[in-house]
PDB file of C-alpha atoms in Angstrom:
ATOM      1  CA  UNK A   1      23.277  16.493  -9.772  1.00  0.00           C
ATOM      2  CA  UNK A   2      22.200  13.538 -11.902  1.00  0.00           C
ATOM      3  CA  UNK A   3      19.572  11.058 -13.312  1.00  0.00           C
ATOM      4  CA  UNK A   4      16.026  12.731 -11.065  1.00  0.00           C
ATOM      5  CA  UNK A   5      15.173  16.259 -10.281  1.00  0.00           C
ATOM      6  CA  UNK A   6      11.833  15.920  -8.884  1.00  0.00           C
ATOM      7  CA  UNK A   7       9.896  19.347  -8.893  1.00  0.00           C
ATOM      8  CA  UNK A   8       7.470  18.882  -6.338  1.00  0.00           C
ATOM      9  CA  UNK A   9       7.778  18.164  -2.492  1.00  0.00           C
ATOM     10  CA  UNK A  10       6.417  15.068  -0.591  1.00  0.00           C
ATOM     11  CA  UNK A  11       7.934  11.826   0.472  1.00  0.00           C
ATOM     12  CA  UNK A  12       8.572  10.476  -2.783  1.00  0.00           C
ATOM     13  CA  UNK A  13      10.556  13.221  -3.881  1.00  0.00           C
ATOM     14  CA  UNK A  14      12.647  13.494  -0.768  1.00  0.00           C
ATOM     15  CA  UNK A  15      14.067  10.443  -1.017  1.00  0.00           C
ATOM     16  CA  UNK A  16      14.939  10.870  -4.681  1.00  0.00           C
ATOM     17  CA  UNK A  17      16.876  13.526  -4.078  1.00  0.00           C
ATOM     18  CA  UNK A  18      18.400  12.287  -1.293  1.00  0.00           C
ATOM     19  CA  UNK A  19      19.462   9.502  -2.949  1.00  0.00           C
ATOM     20  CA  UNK A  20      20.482  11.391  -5.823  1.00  0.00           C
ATOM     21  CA  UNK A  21      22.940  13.468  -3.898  1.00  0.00           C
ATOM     22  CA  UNK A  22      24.592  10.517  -2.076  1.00  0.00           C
ATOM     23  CA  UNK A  23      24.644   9.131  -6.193  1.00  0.00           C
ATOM     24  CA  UNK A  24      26.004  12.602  -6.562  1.00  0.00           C
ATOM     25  CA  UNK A  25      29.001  12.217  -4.321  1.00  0.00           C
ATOM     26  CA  UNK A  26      29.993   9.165  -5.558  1.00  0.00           C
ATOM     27  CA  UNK A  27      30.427  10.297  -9.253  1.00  0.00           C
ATOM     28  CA  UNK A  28      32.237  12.846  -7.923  1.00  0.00           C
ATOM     29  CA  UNK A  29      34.837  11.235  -5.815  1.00  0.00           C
ATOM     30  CA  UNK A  30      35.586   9.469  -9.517  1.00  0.00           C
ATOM     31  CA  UNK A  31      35.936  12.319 -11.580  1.00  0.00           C
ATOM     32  CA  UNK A  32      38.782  12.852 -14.070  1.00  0.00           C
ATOM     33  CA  UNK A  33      40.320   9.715 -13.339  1.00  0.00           C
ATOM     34  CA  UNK A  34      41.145   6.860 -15.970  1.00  0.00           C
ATOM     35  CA  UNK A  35      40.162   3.316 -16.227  1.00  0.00           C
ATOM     36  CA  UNK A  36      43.667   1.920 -14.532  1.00  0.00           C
ATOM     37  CA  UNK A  37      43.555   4.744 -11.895  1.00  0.00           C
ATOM     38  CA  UNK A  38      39.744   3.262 -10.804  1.00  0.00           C
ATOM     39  CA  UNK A  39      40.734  -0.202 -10.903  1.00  0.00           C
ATOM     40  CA  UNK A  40      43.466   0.406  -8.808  1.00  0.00           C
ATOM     41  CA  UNK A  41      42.945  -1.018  -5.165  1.00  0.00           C
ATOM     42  CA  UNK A  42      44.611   1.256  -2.706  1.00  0.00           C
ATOM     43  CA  UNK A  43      43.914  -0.242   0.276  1.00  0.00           C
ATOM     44  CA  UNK A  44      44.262  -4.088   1.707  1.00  0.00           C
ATOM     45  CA  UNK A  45      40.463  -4.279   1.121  1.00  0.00           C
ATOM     46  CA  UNK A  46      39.522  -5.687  -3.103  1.00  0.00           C
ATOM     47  CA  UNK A  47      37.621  -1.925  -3.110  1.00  0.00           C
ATOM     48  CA  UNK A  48      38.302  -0.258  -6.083  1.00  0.00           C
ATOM     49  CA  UNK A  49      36.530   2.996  -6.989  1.00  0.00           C
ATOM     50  CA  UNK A  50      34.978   1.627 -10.517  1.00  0.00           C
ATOM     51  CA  UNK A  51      34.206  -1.959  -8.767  1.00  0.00           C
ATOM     52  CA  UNK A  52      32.544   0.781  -6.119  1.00  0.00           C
ATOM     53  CA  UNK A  53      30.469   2.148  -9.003  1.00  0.00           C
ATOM     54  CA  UNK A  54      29.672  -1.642 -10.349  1.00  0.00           C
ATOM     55  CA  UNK A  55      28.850  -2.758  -6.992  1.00  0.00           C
ATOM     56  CA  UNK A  56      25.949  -0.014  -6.203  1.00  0.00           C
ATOM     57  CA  UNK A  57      24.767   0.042  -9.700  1.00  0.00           C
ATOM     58  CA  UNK A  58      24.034  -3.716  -9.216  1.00  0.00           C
ATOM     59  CA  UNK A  59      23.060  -3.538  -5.530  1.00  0.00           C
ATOM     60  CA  UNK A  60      20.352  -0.403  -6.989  1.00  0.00           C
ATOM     61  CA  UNK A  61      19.171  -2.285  -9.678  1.00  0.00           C
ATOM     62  CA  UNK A  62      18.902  -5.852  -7.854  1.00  0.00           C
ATOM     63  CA  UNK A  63      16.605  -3.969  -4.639  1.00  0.00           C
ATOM     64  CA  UNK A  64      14.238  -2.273  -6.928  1.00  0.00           C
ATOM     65  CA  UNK A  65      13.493  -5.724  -8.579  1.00  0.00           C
ATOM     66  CA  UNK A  66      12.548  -6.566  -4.913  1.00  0.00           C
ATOM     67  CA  UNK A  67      10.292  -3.465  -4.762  1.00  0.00           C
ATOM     68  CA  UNK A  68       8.392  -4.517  -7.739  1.00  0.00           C
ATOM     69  CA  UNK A  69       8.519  -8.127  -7.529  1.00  0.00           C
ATOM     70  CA  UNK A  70      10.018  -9.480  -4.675  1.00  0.00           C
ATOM     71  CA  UNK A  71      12.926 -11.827  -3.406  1.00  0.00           C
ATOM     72  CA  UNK A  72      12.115 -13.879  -6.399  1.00  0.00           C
ATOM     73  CA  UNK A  73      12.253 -10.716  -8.884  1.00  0.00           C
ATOM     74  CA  UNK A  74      15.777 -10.083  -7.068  1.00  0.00           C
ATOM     75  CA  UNK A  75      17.205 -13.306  -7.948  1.00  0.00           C
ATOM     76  CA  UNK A  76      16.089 -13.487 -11.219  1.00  0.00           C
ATOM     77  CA  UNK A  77      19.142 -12.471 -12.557  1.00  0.00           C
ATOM     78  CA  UNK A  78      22.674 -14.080 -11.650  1.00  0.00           C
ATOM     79  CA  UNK A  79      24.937 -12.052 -10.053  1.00  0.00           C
ATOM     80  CA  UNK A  80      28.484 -12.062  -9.210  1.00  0.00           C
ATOM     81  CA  UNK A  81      28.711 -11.656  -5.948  1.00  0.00           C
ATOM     82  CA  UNK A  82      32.945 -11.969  -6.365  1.00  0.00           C
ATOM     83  CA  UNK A  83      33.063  -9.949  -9.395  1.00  0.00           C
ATOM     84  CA  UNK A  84      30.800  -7.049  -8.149  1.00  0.00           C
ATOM     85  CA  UNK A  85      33.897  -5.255  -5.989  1.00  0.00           C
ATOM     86  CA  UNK A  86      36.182  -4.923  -8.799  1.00  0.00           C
ATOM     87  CA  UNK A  87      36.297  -3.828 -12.906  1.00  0.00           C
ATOM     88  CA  UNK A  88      36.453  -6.947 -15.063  1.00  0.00           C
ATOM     89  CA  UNK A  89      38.870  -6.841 -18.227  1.00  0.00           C
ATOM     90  CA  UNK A  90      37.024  -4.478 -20.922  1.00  0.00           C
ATOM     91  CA  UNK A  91      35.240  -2.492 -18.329  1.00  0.00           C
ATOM     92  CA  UNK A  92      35.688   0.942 -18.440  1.00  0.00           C
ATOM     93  CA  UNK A  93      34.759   3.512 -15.572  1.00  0.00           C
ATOM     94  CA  UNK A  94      32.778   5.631 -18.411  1.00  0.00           C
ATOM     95  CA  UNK A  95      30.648   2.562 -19.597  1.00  0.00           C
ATOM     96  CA  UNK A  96      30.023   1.484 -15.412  1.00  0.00           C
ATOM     97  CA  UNK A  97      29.301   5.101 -15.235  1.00  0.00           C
ATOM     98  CA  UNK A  98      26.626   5.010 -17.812  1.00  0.00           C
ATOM     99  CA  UNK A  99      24.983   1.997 -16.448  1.00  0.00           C
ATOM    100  CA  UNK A 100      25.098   3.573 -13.084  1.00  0.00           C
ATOM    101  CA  UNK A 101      23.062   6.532 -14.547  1.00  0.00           C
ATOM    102  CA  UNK A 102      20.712   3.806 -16.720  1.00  0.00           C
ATOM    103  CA  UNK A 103      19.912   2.545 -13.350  1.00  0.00           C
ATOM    104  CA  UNK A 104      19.464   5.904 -11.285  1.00  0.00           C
ATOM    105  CA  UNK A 105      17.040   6.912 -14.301  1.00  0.00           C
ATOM    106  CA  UNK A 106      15.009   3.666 -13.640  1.00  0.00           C
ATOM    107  CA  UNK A 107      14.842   3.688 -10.080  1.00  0.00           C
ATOM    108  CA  UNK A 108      13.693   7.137  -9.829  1.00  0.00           C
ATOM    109  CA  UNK A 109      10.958   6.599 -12.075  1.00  0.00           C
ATOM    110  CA  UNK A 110       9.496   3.511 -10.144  1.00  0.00           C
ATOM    111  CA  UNK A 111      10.126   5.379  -6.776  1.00  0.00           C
ATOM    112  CA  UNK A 112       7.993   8.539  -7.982  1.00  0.00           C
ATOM    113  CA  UNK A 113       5.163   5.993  -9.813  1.00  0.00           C
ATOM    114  CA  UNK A 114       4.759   2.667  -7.692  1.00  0.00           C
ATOM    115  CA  UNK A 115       1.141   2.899  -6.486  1.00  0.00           C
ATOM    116  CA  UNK A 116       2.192   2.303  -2.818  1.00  0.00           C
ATOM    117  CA  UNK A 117       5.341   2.452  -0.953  1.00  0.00           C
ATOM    118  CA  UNK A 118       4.222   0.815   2.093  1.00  0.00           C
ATOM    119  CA  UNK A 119       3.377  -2.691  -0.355  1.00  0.00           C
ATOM    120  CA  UNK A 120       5.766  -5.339   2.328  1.00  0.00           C
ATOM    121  CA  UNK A 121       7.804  -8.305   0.424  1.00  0.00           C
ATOM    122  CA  UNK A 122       9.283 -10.918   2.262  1.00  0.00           C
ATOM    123  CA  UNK A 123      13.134 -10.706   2.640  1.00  0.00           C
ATOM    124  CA  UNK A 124      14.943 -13.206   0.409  1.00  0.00           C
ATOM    125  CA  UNK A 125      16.464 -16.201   2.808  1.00  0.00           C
ATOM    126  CA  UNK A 126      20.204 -14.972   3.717  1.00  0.00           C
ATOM    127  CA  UNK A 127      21.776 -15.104   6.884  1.00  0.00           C
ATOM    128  CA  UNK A 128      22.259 -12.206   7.424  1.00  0.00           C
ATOM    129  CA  UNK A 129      18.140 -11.225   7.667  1.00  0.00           C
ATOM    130  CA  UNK A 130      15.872 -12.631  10.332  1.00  0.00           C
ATOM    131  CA  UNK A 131      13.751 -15.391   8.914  1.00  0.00           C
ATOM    132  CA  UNK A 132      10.232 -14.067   7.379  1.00  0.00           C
ATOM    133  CA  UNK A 133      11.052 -10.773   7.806  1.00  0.00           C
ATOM    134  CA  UNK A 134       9.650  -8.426   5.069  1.00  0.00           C
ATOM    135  CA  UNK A 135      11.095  -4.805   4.377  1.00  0.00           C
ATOM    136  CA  UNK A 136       8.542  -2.177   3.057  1.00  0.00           C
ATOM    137  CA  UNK A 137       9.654  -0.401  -0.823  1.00  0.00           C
ATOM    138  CA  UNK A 138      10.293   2.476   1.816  1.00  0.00           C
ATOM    139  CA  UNK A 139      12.677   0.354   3.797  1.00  0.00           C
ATOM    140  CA  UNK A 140      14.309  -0.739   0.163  1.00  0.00           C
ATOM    141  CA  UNK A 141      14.401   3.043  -0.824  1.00  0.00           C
ATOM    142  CA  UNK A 142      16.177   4.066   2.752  1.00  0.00           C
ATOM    143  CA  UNK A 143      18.219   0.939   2.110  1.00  0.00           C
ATOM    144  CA  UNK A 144      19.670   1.763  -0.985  1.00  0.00           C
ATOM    145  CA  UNK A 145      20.152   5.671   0.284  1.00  0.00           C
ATOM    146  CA  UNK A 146      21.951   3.846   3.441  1.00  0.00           C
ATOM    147  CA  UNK A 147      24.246   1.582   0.770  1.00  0.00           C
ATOM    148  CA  UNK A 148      24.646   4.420  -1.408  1.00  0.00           C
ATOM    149  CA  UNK A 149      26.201   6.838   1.676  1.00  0.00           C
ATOM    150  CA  UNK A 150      28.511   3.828   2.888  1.00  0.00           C
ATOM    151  CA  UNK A 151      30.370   3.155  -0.351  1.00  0.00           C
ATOM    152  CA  UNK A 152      30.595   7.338  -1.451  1.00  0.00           C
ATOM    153  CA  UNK A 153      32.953   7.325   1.958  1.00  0.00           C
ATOM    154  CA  UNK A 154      34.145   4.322   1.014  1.00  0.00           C
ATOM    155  CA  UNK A 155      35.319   5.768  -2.242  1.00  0.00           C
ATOM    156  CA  UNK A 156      36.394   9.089  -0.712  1.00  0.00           C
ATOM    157  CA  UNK A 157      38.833   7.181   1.245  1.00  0.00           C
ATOM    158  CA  UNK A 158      40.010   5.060  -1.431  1.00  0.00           C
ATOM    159  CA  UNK A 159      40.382   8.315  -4.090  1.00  0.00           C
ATOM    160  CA  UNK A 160      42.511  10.077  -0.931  1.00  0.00           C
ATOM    161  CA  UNK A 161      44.629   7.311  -1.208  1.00  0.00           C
ATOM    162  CA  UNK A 162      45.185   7.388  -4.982  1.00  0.00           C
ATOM    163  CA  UNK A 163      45.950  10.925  -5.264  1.00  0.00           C
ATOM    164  CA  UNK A 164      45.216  12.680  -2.782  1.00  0.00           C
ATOM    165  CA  UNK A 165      41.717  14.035  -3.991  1.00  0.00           C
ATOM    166  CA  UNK A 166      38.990  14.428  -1.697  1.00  0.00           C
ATOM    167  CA  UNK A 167      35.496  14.682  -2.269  1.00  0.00           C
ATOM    168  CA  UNK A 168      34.285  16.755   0.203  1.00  0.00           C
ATOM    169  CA  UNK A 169      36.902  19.636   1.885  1.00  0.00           C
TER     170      UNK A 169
END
C-alpha cells in the first residue's frame, strides 16, 4: 500500500499497517480524479475529497507532535482549523497527496522508534476533552487509525456521489 511496510510482527508494526491500510483506502477512493473533481463538494457538508486528504494529513502530522512533545508541540504550529476541510486556490490533489505521503513516511518512523509508547501527555485544553486528561502515544496512534477510518468512508461516500465510484465493492 504506501509510505511503511514493516517486516517484523509486534505491536508497533500492527498498528503501522493498520494505519497504513485505512491511509490506503483513502488514496484510493481519490484515484484518477482531477483537481476540480476533488474540490468539488457533493454533499451539503464543506467535505471535499482533497480538503479530506488536507484535513488527515494535518490532523496526522499535528498528533504525532503531541506524541513527541506534547499539547504544546501540537500547537506549535498555526493551523486552519476553517481551511483544513477544503483545497485552497493553487492546491492540487497531487501536491496534498505528496504531503500526505511526507507525513505517513514520518509518522511511521517515530511509531516504529519512540523509546516507549506508553510515555502519557496531558490533553491540550479543548472542550471537547475532560480536563487533565492525558492520552498515551498508543491512544494517539489508535486515534489517528480511528480518524483515518472515519474520513476514508467519509470520502467513499463523497466519491459515490461524484461519479459513482466506490472504493470498496
Amino acid at each position: 500500500m504506501g509510505a511503511g511496510q514493516p517486516t517484523g510482527a509486534g505491536e508497533r508494526a500492527e498498528l503501522v499497517q493498520t494505519l497504513d491500510k485505512h491511509r490506503g483506502f483513502l488514496r484510493h477512493t481519490v484515484r484518477g480524479l482531477d483537481d476540480e473533481q476533488a474540490a468539488r463538494r457533493t454533499t451539503v457538508s464543506e467535505l471535499c475529497l482533497g480538503g479530506l486528504i488536507k484535513h488527515v494529513t494535518g490532523t496526522e502530522e499535528r498528533w504525532m507532535r503531541f506524541a513527541v512533545g506534547g499539547a504544546e508541540a501540537m500547537e506549535s504550529v498555526p493551523y486552519d482549523w476553517a481551511g483544513q476541510f477544503r483545497m485552497a486556490d493553487g492546491e492540487t490533489l497531487a501536491g496534498l497527496l505528496a504531503a500526505y505521503d511526507k507525513v505517513a513516511h514520518e509518522t511511521d518512523e517515530l511509531v516504529s522508534t519512540l523509546p516507549d509508547l506508553d510515555l502519557v501527555h496531558p490533553l491540550p485544553e479543548a472542550p471537547w476533552f475532560e480536563p487533565g486528561a492525558g492520552w498515551s502515544v498508543r491512544r494517539v496512534v489508535l486515534h489517528v487509525i480511528a480518524e483515518t477510518a472515519q474520513h476514508a468512508g467519509h470520502a467513499d461516500i463523497i466519491r459515490e456521489s461524484l461519479d459513482g465510484q466506490k472504493t470498496m465493492g
